[in-house]
Amino acid sequence: NGTEIDYILYYNSVLIAVVEAKAESKSALSGMEQAKDDAENYMHVPFAYSTNGHEIEEFDFTTNTQRSLSGFPTPEELWKRYLKYKFKEKFTEDKLDPLTYPYHHLTGGKYPWYFQEVAIRKVIEAILDDKKRILLTMATGSGKTYVAFQIVWKLLKSRYLKRVLYLADRVFLRDQAYNEFAPFEDARALIEEGKAPKNREIYFSIYQAMYSGDEGNRLYQQYPPDFFDLIIIDECHRSGYGTWKEILDYVKNAIHLGMTATPKRTDNIDTYAYFGEPVYSYSMGQAIEDGFLAPFQIFRN
């Protein structure tokens, strides 16, 4: 892709550092600016390295310091430094399973692109940091539903959360998500008018169905307010904070993850007031520069 990063270092399934590789004839210092730019602006990781095979330079964004090393830190050492910075000793190792739990990946199947990995990590970090309102802004076509699936995969398989509701405003978006979450098999259920299943882990519905029924006995009211741990709100800029806000208010103690392709504008200011600033944004321009989306022109008649 357009970023052309030489190496990425992982701790289990977590992106943690980038490495810029220079020729032996060049100084390791010569790659440091590139490494820092890749770490800060593309991968959103706390550590950047540059090496010519002999010298190693490290920039640590957690302390804003640069130093020369004789060898790379171990994965465990980097992980501990990252945790101390990110969670201030708040977590024991077993509480961080959602971060380190492997992605769902079948041999030969798709694996998250770099920006999807960043989005997944940023959302899970926010959840572990006890944030209740989380916003993800990703360009149309950059795989928001797939990102949501991987987030839920990690959270449910690690047993960090128990039940998730995926809420859309159109049936085809609900069905698209249901199909994307196919690896969960029978753990999925549709909530449709007149049906309130309660024995699954992941539920998919549209606002209109959740609001159906008589006042005081609407479909969403047939679930205890604390039934869902996480509500994913698809195309949340369209959710309208009128009628549908009743549903969100009813499950107000759950984590609300809003997903949108629309950057902040005057006509969606309510969305940003409700969720706050995005934990991660991947713009149309960046997606085109990276080669994931094709450039386009809009012609008006």
JSON list of C-alpha atoms in Angstrom, two decimals, residues 59-272:
[
{"chain": "A", "resi": 59, "resn": "PHE", "atom": "CA", "xyz": [12.05, 6.57, 19.35]},
{"chain": "A", "resi": 60, "resn": "ASP", "atom": "CA", "xyz": [9.67, 5.96, 22.24]},
{"chain": "A", "resi": 61, "resn": "PHE", "atom": "CA", "xyz": [6.47, 8.03, 21.93]},
{"chain": "A", "resi": 62, "resn": "THR", "atom": "CA", "xyz": [5.45, 7.10, 25.48]},
{"chain": "A", "resi": 63, "resn": "THR", "atom": "CA", "xyz": [8.35, 9.14, 26.85]},
{"chain": "A", "resi": 64, "resn": "ASN", "atom": "CA", "xyz": [9.20, 11.25, 23.76]},
{"chain": "A", "resi": 65, "resn": "THR", "atom": "CA", "xyz": [12.79, 10.08, 23.89]},
{"chain": "A", "resi": 66, "resn": "GLN", "atom": "CA", "xyz": [15.23, 8.77, 21.30]},
{"chain": "A", "resi": 67, "resn": "ARG", "atom": "CA", "xyz": [18.19, 6.49, 22.01]},
{"chain": "A", "resi": 68, "resn": "SER", "atom": "CA", "xyz": [20.71, 4.17, 20.36]},
{"chain": "A", "resi": 69, "resn": "LEU", "atom": "CA", "xyz": [20.42, 0.47, 21.17]},
{"chain": "A", "resi": 70, "resn": "SER", "atom": "CA", "xyz": [22.72, -2.53, 20.78]},
{"chain": "A", "resi": 71, "resn": "GLY", "atom": "CA", "xyz": [19.75, -4.86, 20.18]},
{"chain": "A", "resi": 72, "resn": "PHE", "atom": "CA", "xyz": [15.96, -4.80, 19.81]},
{"chain": "A", "resi": 73, "resn": "PRO", "atom": "CA", "xyz": [13.88, -5.07, 23.00]},
{"chain": "A", "resi": 74, "resn": "THR", "atom": "CA", "xyz": [12.05, -8.37, 23.50]},
{"chain": "A", "resi": 75, "resn": "PRO", "atom": "CA", "xyz": [8.33, -8.45, 22.58]},
{"chain": "A", "resi": 76, "resn": "GLU", "atom": "CA", "xyz": [7.51, -8.86, 26.30]},
{"chain": "A", "resi": 77, "resn": "GLU", "atom": "CA", "xyz": [9.55, -5.78, 27.24]},
{"chain": "A", "resi": 78, "resn": "LEU", "atom": "CA", "xyz": [7.84, -3.64, 24.60]},
{"chain": "A", "resi": 79, "resn": "TRP", "atom": "CA", "xyz": [4.43, -4.94, 25.64]},
{"chain": "A", "resi": 80, "resn": "LYS", "atom": "CA", "xyz": [5.05, -4.05, 29.30]},
{"chain": "A", "resi": 81, "resn": "ARG", "atom": "CA", "xyz": [6.18, -0.54, 28.36]},
{"chain": "A", "resi": 82, "resn": "TYR", "atom": "CA", "xyz": [3.10, -0.08, 26.18]},
{"chain": "A", "resi": 83, "resn": "LEU", "atom": "CA", "xyz": [0.74, -1.28, 28.93]},
{"chain": "A", "resi": 84, "resn": "LYS", "atom": "CA", "xyz": [2.31, 0.93, 31.56]},
{"chain": "A", "resi": 85, "resn": "TYR", "atom": "CA", "xyz": [1.89, 3.94, 29.29]},
{"chain": "A", "resi": 86, "resn": "LYS", "atom": "CA", "xyz": [-1.60, 3.10, 28.03]},
{"chain": "A", "resi": 87, "resn": "PHE", "atom": "CA", "xyz": [-3.29, 1.74, 31.12]},
{"chain": "A", "resi": 88, "resn": "LYS", "atom": "CA", "xyz": [-1.13, 3.05, 33.99]},
{"chain": "A", "resi": 89, "resn": "GLU", "atom": "CA", "xyz": [-0.77, -0.36, 35.72]},
{"chain": "A", "resi": 90, "resn": "LYS", "atom": "CA", "xyz": [-4.57, -0.63, 35.70]},
{"chain": "A", "resi": 91, "resn": "PHE", "atom": "CA", "xyz": [-4.69, -4.13, 34.26]},
{"chain": "A", "resi": 92, "resn": "THR", "atom": "CA", "xyz": [-3.34, -7.52, 35.04]},
{"chain": "A", "resi": 93, "resn": "GLU", "atom": "CA", "xyz": [-2.36, -9.57, 32.00]},
{"chain": "A", "resi": 94, "resn": "ASP", "atom": "CA", "xyz": [-5.54, -11.67, 31.98]},
{"chain": "A", "resi": 95, "resn": "LYS", "atom": "CA", "xyz": [-7.74, -8.58, 31.73]},
{"chain": "A", "resi": 96, "resn": "LEU", "atom": "CA", "xyz": [-6.09, -7.66, 28.43]},
{"chain": "A", "resi": 97, "resn": "ASP", "atom": "CA", "xyz": [-7.17, -10.76, 26.56]},
{"chain": "A", "resi": 98, "resn": "PRO", "atom": "CA", "xyz": [-9.39, -8.79, 24.12]},
{"chain": "A", "resi": 99, "resn": "LEU", "atom": "CA", "xyz": [-6.34, -6.94, 22.80]},
{"chain": "A", "resi": 100, "resn": "THR", "atom": "CA", "xyz": [-4.13, -9.98, 22.39]},
{"chain": "A", "resi": 101, "resn": "TYR", "atom": "CA", "xyz": [-6.81, -12.50, 21.37]},
{"chain": "A", "resi": 102, "resn": "PRO", "atom": "CA", "xyz": [-6.13, -13.60, 17.74]},
{"chain": "A", "resi": 103, "resn": "TYR", "atom": "CA", "xyz": [-8.12, -12.18, 14.85]},
{"chain": "A", "resi": 104, "resn": "HIS", "atom": "CA", "xyz": [-10.54, -14.51, 13.13]},
{"chain": "A", "resi": 105, "resn": "HIS", "atom": "CA", "xyz": [-8.51, -15.71, 10.15]},
{"chain": "A", "resi": 106, "resn": "LEU", "atom": "CA", "xyz": [-8.94, -18.73, 7.92]},
{"chain": "A", "resi": 107, "resn": "THR", "atom": "CA", "xyz": [-6.00, -19.99, 5.86]},
{"chain": "A", "resi": 108, "resn": "GLY", "atom": "CA", "xyz": [-6.23, -18.21, 2.53]},
{"chain": "A", "resi": 109, "resn": "GLY", "atom": "CA", "xyz": [-8.93, -15.90, 3.89]},
{"chain": "A", "resi": 110, "resn": "LYS", "atom": "CA", "xyz": [-8.77, -12.16, 4.36]},
{"chain": "A", "resi": 111, "resn": "TYR", "atom": "CA", "xyz": [-6.72, -10.57, 7.12]},
{"chain": "A", "resi": 112, "resn": "PRO", "atom": "CA", "xyz": [-7.19, -6.99, 8.37]},
{"chain": "A", "resi": 113, "resn": "TRP", "atom": "CA", "xyz": [-5.39, -4.25, 6.42]},
{"chain": "A", "resi": 114, "resn": "TYR", "atom": "CA", "xyz": [-3.13, -1.98, 8.47]},
{"chain": "A", "resi": 115, "resn": "PHE", "atom": "CA", "xyz": [-5.76, 0.74, 8.97]},
{"chain": "A", "resi": 116, "resn": "GLN", "atom": "CA", "xyz": [-8.35, -1.86, 10.01]},
{"chain": "A", "resi": 117, "resn": "GLU", "atom": "CA", "xyz": [-5.90, -3.23, 12.58]},
{"chain": "A", "resi": 118, "resn": "VAL", "atom": "CA", "xyz": [-5.40, 0.28, 13.96]},
{"chain": "A", "resi": 119, "resn": "ALA", "atom": "CA", "xyz": [-9.18, 0.81, 14.15]},
{"chain": "A", "resi": 120, "resn": "ILE", "atom": "CA", "xyz": [-9.73, -2.52, 15.94]},
{"chain": "A", "resi": 121, "resn": "ARG", "atom": "CA", "xyz": [-6.98, -1.79, 18.45]},
{"chain": "A", "resi": 122, "resn": "LYS", "atom": "CA", "xyz": [-8.11, 1.80, 19.11]},
{"chain": "A", "resi": 123, "resn": "VAL", "atom": "CA", "xyz": [-11.70, 0.74, 19.84]},
{"chain": "A", "resi": 124, "resn": "ILE", "atom": "CA", "xyz": [-10.66, -2.10, 22.16]},
{"chain": "A", "resi": 125, "resn": "GLU", "atom": "CA", "xyz": [-8.20, 0.19, 23.95]},
{"chain": "A", "resi": 126, "resn": "ALA", "atom": "CA", "xyz": [-11.06, 2.67, 24.53]},
{"chain": "A", "resi": 127, "resn": "ILE", "atom": "CA", "xyz": [-13.32, -0.12, 25.86]},
{"chain": "A", "resi": 128, "resn": "LEU", "atom": "CA", "xyz": [-10.58, -1.34, 28.21]},
{"chain": "A", "resi": 129, "resn": "ASP", "atom": "CA", "xyz": [-10.16, 2.27, 29.33]},
{"chain": "A", "resi": 130, "resn": "ASP", "atom": "CA", "xyz": [-13.85, 2.27, 30.39]},
{"chain": "A", "resi": 131, "resn": "LYS", "atom": "CA", "xyz": [-15.03, 4.62, 27.64]},
{"chain": "A", "resi": 132, "resn": "LYS", "atom": "CA", "xyz": [-18.78, 4.26, 27.13]},
{"chain": "A", "resi": 133, "resn": "ARG", "atom": "CA", "xyz": [-19.22, 6.36, 23.97]},
{"chain": "A", "resi": 134, "resn": "ILE", "atom": "CA", "xyz": [-16.82, 5.54, 21.14]},
{"chain": "A", "resi": 135, "resn": "LEU", "atom": "CA", "xyz": [-16.79, 6.83, 17.57]},
{"chain": "A", "resi": 136, "resn": "LEU", "atom": "CA", "xyz": [-15.04, 5.29, 14.55]},
{"chain": "A", "resi": 137, "resn": "THR", "atom": "CA", "xyz": [-14.89, 7.31, 11.33]},
{"chain": "A", "resi": 138, "resn": "MET", "atom": "CA", "xyz": [-13.89, 5.27, 8.27]},
{"chain": "A", "resi": 139, "resn": "ALA", "atom": "CA", "xyz": [-14.38, 6.01, 4.57]},
{"chain": "A", "resi": 140, "resn": "THR", "atom": "CA", "xyz": [-17.11, 4.17, 2.69]},
{"chain": "A", "resi": 141, "resn": "GLY", "atom": "CA", "xyz": [-15.63, 0.99, 1.24]},
{"chain": "A", "resi": 142, "resn": "SER", "atom": "CA", "xyz": [-12.86, 0.67, 3.85]},
{"chain": "A", "resi": 143, "resn": "GLY", "atom": "CA", "xyz": [-14.53, -2.25, 5.67]},
{"chain": "A", "resi": 144, "resn": "LYS", "atom": "CA", "xyz": [-16.26, -0.84, 8.75]},
{"chain": "A", "resi": 145, "resn": "THR", "atom": "CA", "xyz": [-18.47, -3.93, 9.12]},
{"chain": "A", "resi": 146, "resn": "TYR", "atom": "CA", "xyz": [-15.46, -6.25, 8.93]},
{"chain": "A", "resi": 147, "resn": "VAL", "atom": "CA", "xyz": [-13.70, -4.10, 11.56]},
{"chain": "A", "resi": 148, "resn": "ALA", "atom": "CA", "xyz": [-16.80, -4.36, 13.80]},
{"chain": "A", "resi": 149, "resn": "PHE", "atom": "CA", "xyz": [-16.78, -8.13, 13.34]},
{"chain": "A", "resi": 150, "resn": "GLN", "atom": "CA", "xyz": [-13.12, -8.46, 14.41]},
{"chain": "A", "resi": 151, "resn": "ILE", "atom": "CA", "xyz": [-13.71, -6.17, 17.43]},
{"chain": "A", "resi": 152, "resn": "VAL", "atom": "CA", "xyz": [-16.65, -8.32, 18.55]},
{"chain": "A", "resi": 153, "resn": "TRP", "atom": "CA", "xyz": [-14.73, -11.52, 17.82]},
{"chain": "A", "resi": 154, "resn": "LYS", "atom": "CA", "xyz": [-11.96, -10.47, 20.20]},
{"chain": "A", "resi": 155, "resn": "LEU", "atom": "CA", "xyz": [-14.33, -9.18, 22.89]},
{"chain": "A", "resi": 156, "resn": "LEU", "atom": "CA", "xyz": [-16.65, -12.18, 22.93]},
{"chain": "A", "resi": 157, "resn": "LYS", "atom": "CA", "xyz": [-14.10, -14.95, 22.39]},
{"chain": "A", "resi": 158, "resn": "SER", "atom": "CA", "xyz": [-11.96, -13.59, 25.21]},
{"chain": "A", "resi": 159, "resn": "ARG", "atom": "CA", "xyz": [-15.13, -13.48, 27.37]},
{"chain": "A", "resi": 160, "resn": "TYR", "atom": "CA", "xyz": [-14.63, -9.80, 28.12]},
{"chain": "A", "resi": 161, "resn": "LEU", "atom": "CA", "xyz": [-18.23, -9.11, 27.02]},
{"chain": "A", "resi": 162, "resn": "LYS", "atom": "CA", "xyz": [-21.23, -11.43, 26.76]},
{"chain": "A", "resi": 163, "resn": "ARG", "atom": "CA", "xyz": [-23.88, -9.85, 24.50]},
{"chain": "A", "resi": 164, "resn": "VAL", "atom": "CA", "xyz": [-23.75, -7.41, 21.60]},
{"chain": "A", "resi": 165, "resn": "LEU", "atom": "CA", "xyz": [-26.47, -5.62, 19.60]},
{"chain": "A", "resi": 166, "resn": "TYR", "atom": "CA", "xyz": [-25.72, -4.43, 16.07]},
{"chain": "A", "resi": 167, "resn": "LEU", "atom": "CA", "xyz": [-28.19, -1.67, 15.24]},
{"chain": "A", "resi": 168, "resn": "ALA", "atom": "CA", "xyz": [-28.73, -0.31, 11.71]},
{"chain": "A", "resi": 169, "resn": "ASP", "atom": "CA", "xyz": [-31.36, 1.91, 10.10]},
{"chain": "A", "resi": 170, "resn": "ARG", "atom": "CA", "xyz": [-31.85, -0.22, 6.96]},
{"chain": "A", "resi": 171, "resn": "VAL", "atom": "CA", "xyz": [-32.58, -3.91, 6.52]},
{"chain": "A", "resi": 172, "resn": "PHE", "atom": "CA", "xyz": [-29.82, -4.42, 3.93]},
{"chain": "A", "resi": 173, "resn": "LEU", "atom": "CA", "xyz": [-27.21, -2.99, 6.34]},
{"chain": "A", "resi": 174, "resn": "ARG", "atom": "CA", "xyz": [-28.49, -5.27, 9.10]},
{"chain": "A", "resi": 175, "resn": "ASP", "atom": "CA", "xyz": [-28.31, -8.29, 6.78]},
{"chain": "A", "resi": 176, "resn": "GLN", "atom": "CA", "xyz": [-24.87, -7.31, 5.49]},
{"chain": "A", "resi": 177, "resn": "ALA", "atom": "CA", "xyz": [-23.60, -7.26, 9.08]},
{"chain": "A", "resi": 178, "resn": "TYR", "atom": "CA", "xyz": [-25.33, -10.56, 9.91]},
{"chain": "A", "resi": 179, "resn": "ASN", "atom": "CA", "xyz": [-23.54, -12.17, 6.96]},
{"chain": "A", "resi": 180, "resn": "GLU", "atom": "CA", "xyz": [-20.17, -10.58, 7.82]},
{"chain": "A", "resi": 181, "resn": "PHE", "atom": "CA", "xyz": [-20.48, -12.09, 11.31]},
{"chain": "A", "resi": 182, "resn": "ALA", "atom": "CA", "xyz": [-21.06, -15.59, 9.81]},
{"chain": "A", "resi": 183, "resn": "PRO", "atom": "CA", "xyz": [-18.10, -17.18, 11.70]},
{"chain": "A", "resi": 184, "resn": "PHE", "atom": "CA", "xyz": [-20.20, -16.79, 14.88]},
{"chain": "A", "resi": 185, "resn": "GLU", "atom": "CA", "xyz": [-22.68, -19.23, 13.31]},
{"chain": "A", "resi": 186, "resn": "ASP", "atom": "CA", "xyz": [-25.58, -20.00, 15.69]},
{"chain": "A", "resi": 187, "resn": "ALA", "atom": "CA", "xyz": [-24.52, -17.37, 18.21]},
{"chain": "A", "resi": 188, "resn": "ARG", "atom": "CA", "xyz": [-26.30, -14.82, 15.96]},
{"chain": "A", "resi": 189, "resn": "ALA", "atom": "CA", "xyz": [-29.96, -13.82, 16.03]},
{"chain": "A", "resi": 190, "resn": "LEU", "atom": "CA", "xyz": [-32.16, -11.31, 14.21]},
{"chain": "A", "resi": 191, "resn": "ILE", "atom": "CA", "xyz": [-34.50, -9.16, 16.30]},
{"chain": "A", "resi": 192, "resn": "GLU", "atom": "CA", "xyz": [-37.56, -8.54, 14.12]},
{"chain": "A", "resi": 193, "resn": "GLU", "atom": "CA", "xyz": [-41.03, -7.22, 14.84]},
{"chain": "A", "resi": 194, "resn": "GLY", "atom": "CA", "xyz": [-42.80, -9.52, 17.26]},
{"chain": "A", "resi": 195, "resn": "LYS", "atom": "CA", "xyz": [-39.63, -11.51, 18.08]},
{"chain": "A", "resi": 196, "resn": "ALA", "atom": "CA", "xyz": [-37.39, -10.93, 21.08]},
{"chain": "A", "resi": 197, "resn": "PRO", "atom": "CA", "xyz": [-34.85, -13.80, 21.18]},
{"chain": "A", "resi": 198, "resn": "LYS", "atom": "CA", "xyz": [-32.69, -13.85, 24.30]},
{"chain": "A", "resi": 199, "resn": "ASN", "atom": "CA", "xyz": [-30.49, -16.96, 24.05]},
{"chain": "A", "resi": 200, "resn": "ARG", "atom": "CA", "xyz": [-27.77, -15.75, 21.67]},
{"chain": "A", "resi": 201, "resn": "GLU", "atom": "CA", "xyz": [-24.60, -13.65, 21.94]},
{"chain": "A", "resi": 202, "resn": "ILE", "atom": "CA", "xyz": [-24.94, -11.29, 18.96]},
{"chain": "A", "resi": 203, "resn": "TYR", "atom": "CA", "xyz": [-28.19, -9.66, 17.89]},
{"chain": "A", "resi": 204, "resn": "PHE", "atom": "CA", "xyz": [-28.91, -7.68, 14.72]},
{"chain": "A", "resi": 205, "resn": "SER", "atom": "CA", "xyz": [-31.82, -5.31, 14.27]},
{"chain": "A", "resi": 206, "resn": "ILE", "atom": "CA", "xyz": [-33.05, -2.03, 12.81]},
{"chain": "A", "resi": 207, "resn": "TYR", "atom": "CA", "xyz": [-34.45, 0.89, 14.81]},
{"chain": "A", "resi": 208, "resn": "GLN", "atom": "CA", "xyz": [-37.89, 0.51, 13.27]},
{"chain": "A", "resi": 209, "resn": "ALA", "atom": "CA", "xyz": [-38.17, -3.09, 14.51]},
{"chain": "A", "resi": 210, "resn": "MET", "atom": "CA", "xyz": [-36.80, -2.28, 17.98]},
{"chain": "A", "resi": 211, "resn": "TYR", "atom": "CA", "xyz": [-39.33, 0.56, 18.29]},
{"chain": "A", "resi": 212, "resn": "SER", "atom": "CA", "xyz": [-42.29, -1.51, 17.09]},
{"chain": "A", "resi": 213, "resn": "GLY", "atom": "CA", "xyz": [-45.13, -2.29, 19.50]},
{"chain": "A", "resi": 214, "resn": "ASP", "atom": "CA", "xyz": [-47.28, -0.21, 21.80]},
{"chain": "A", "resi": 215, "resn": "GLU", "atom": "CA", "xyz": [-46.04, 2.55, 24.05]},
{"chain": "A", "resi": 216, "resn": "GLY", "atom": "CA", "xyz": [-44.61, 0.99, 27.21]},
{"chain": "A", "resi": 217, "resn": "ASN", "atom": "CA", "xyz": [-44.25, -2.40, 25.55]},
{"chain": "A", "resi": 218, "resn": "ARG", "atom": "CA", "xyz": [-42.03, -1.69, 22.58]},
{"chain": "A", "resi": 219, "resn": "LEU", "atom": "CA", "xyz": [-39.74, -4.44, 21.38]},
{"chain": "A", "resi": 220, "resn": "TYR", "atom": "CA", "xyz": [-36.61, -2.90, 22.89]},
{"chain": "A", "resi": 221, "resn": "GLN", "atom": "CA", "xyz": [-38.40, -2.72, 26.26]},
{"chain": "A", "resi": 222, "resn": "GLN", "atom": "CA", "xyz": [-38.76, -6.51, 26.25]},
{"chain": "A", "resi": 223, "resn": "TYR", "atom": "CA", "xyz": [-35.05, -6.70, 27.04]},
{"chain": "A", "resi": 224, "resn": "PRO", "atom": "CA", "xyz": [-33.69, -5.68, 30.45]},
{"chain": "A", "resi": 225, "resn": "PRO", "atom": "CA", "xyz": [-31.82, -2.33, 30.14]},
{"chain": "A", "resi": 226, "resn": "ASP", "atom": "CA", "xyz": [-28.55, -4.10, 31.04]},
{"chain": "A", "resi": 227, "resn": "PHE", "atom": "CA", "xyz": [-29.05, -7.05, 28.65]},
{"chain": "A", "resi": 228, "resn": "PHE", "atom": "CA", "xyz": [-26.54, -5.79, 26.06]},
{"chain": "A", "resi": 229, "resn": "ASP", "atom": "CA", "xyz": [-22.93, -5.00, 26.94]},
{"chain": "A", "resi": 230, "resn": "LEU", "atom": "CA", "xyz": [-22.12, -3.33, 23.63]},
{"chain": "A", "resi": 231, "resn": "ILE", "atom": "CA", "xyz": [-24.34, -1.57, 21.07]},
{"chain": "A", "resi": 232, "resn": "ILE", "atom": "CA", "xyz": [-22.82, -1.03, 17.62]},
{"chain": "A", "resi": 233, "resn": "ILE", "atom": "CA", "xyz": [-24.62, 1.79, 15.81]},
{"chain": "A", "resi": 234, "resn": "ASP", "atom": "CA", "xyz": [-24.06, 1.55, 12.06]},
{"chain": "A", "resi": 235, "resn": "GLU", "atom": "CA", "xyz": [-24.09, 4.78, 10.01]},
{"chain": "A", "resi": 236, "resn": "CYS", "atom": "CA", "xyz": [-24.59, 6.58, 13.31]},
{"chain": "A", "resi": 237, "resn": "HIS", "atom": "CA", "xyz": [-24.68, 10.03, 11.65]},
{"chain": "A", "resi": 238, "resn": "ARG", "atom": "CA", "xyz": [-28.08, 8.98, 10.26]},
{"chain": "A", "resi": 239, "resn": "SER", "atom": "CA", "xyz": [-29.38, 7.58, 13.53]},
{"chain": "A", "resi": 240, "resn": "GLY", "atom": "CA", "xyz": [-31.21, 10.78, 14.29]},
{"chain": "A", "resi": 241, "resn": "TYR", "atom": "CA", "xyz": [-31.24, 11.76, 17.89]},
{"chain": "A", "resi": 242, "resn": "GLY", "atom": "CA", "xyz": [-35.04, 12.06, 17.95]},
{"chain": "A", "resi": 243, "resn": "THR", "atom": "CA", "xyz": [-37.19, 8.94, 18.19]},
{"chain": "A", "resi": 244, "resn": "TRP", "atom": "CA", "xyz": [-34.31, 6.48, 18.03]},
{"chain": "A", "resi": 245, "resn": "LYS", "atom": "CA", "xyz": [-32.54, 8.15, 20.93]},
{"chain": "A", "resi": 246, "resn": "GLU", "atom": "CA", "xyz": [-35.18, 6.60, 23.19]},
{"chain": "A", "resi": 247, "resn": "ILE", "atom": "CA", "xyz": [-33.70, 3.19, 22.37]},
{"chain": "A", "resi": 248, "resn": "LEU", "atom": "CA", "xyz": [-30.13, 4.34, 23.03]},
{"chain": "A", "resi": 249, "resn": "ASP", "atom": "CA", "xyz": [-31.21, 6.02, 26.27]},
{"chain": "A", "resi": 250, "resn": "TYR", "atom": "CA", "xyz": [-32.88, 2.79, 27.40]},
{"chain": "A", "resi": 251, "resn": "VAL", "atom": "CA", "xyz": [-29.57, 0.92, 27.07]},
{"chain": "A", "resi": 252, "resn": "LYS", "atom": "CA", "xyz": [-27.49, 3.86, 28.23]},
{"chain": "A", "resi": 253, "resn": "ASN", "atom": "CA", "xyz": [-25.22, 1.81, 30.50]},
{"chain": "A", "resi": 254, "resn": "ALA", "atom": "CA", "xyz": [-23.96, -0.29, 27.60]},
{"chain": "A", "resi": 255, "resn": "ILE", "atom": "CA", "xyz": [-20.92, 0.71, 25.57]},
{"chain": "A", "resi": 256, "resn": "HIS", "atom": "CA", "xyz": [-22.13, 2.56, 22.46]},
{"chain": "A", "resi": 257, "resn": "LEU", "atom": "CA", "xyz": [-19.82, 2.24, 19.44]},
{"chain": "A", "resi": 258, "resn": "GLY", "atom": "CA", "xyz": [-20.87, 4.55, 16.61]},
{"chain": "A", "resi": 259, "resn": "MET", "atom": "CA", "xyz": [-19.55, 3.96, 13.08]},
{"chain": "A", "resi": 260, "resn": "THR", "atom": "CA", "xyz": [-19.74, 6.52, 10.32]},
{"chain": "A", "resi": 261, "resn": "ALA", "atom": "CA", "xyz": [-18.07, 7.44, 7.04]},
{"chain": "A", "resi": 262, "resn": "THR", "atom": "CA", "xyz": [-18.91, 11.11, 7.53]},
{"chain": "A", "resi": 263, "resn": "PRO", "atom": "CA", "xyz": [-16.35, 13.52, 9.04]},
{"chain": "A", "resi": 264, "resn": "LYS", "atom": "CA", "xyz": [-17.61, 16.22, 11.41]},
{"chain": "A", "resi": 265, "resn": "ARG", "atom": "CA", "xyz": [-19.89, 18.74, 9.68]},
{"chain": "A", "resi": 266, "resn": "THR", "atom": "CA", "xyz": [-22.59, 21.18, 10.73]},
{"chain": "A", "resi": 267, "resn": "ASP", "atom": "CA", "xyz": [-25.34, 18.70, 9.79]},
{"chain": "A", "resi": 268, "resn": "ASN", "atom": "CA", "xyz": [-24.02, 15.85, 11.98]},
{"chain": "A", "resi": 269, "resn": "ILE", "atom": "CA", "xyz": [-22.89, 17.86, 14.98]},
{"chain": "A", "resi": 270, "resn": "ASP", "atom": "CA", "xyz": [-25.28, 15.85, 17.21]},
{"chain": "A", "resi": 271, "resn": "THR", "atom": "CA", "xyz": [-23.38, 12.66, 16.40]},
{"chain": "A", "resi": 272, "resn": "TYR", "atom": "CA", "xyz": [-20.09, 14.16, 17.53]}
]
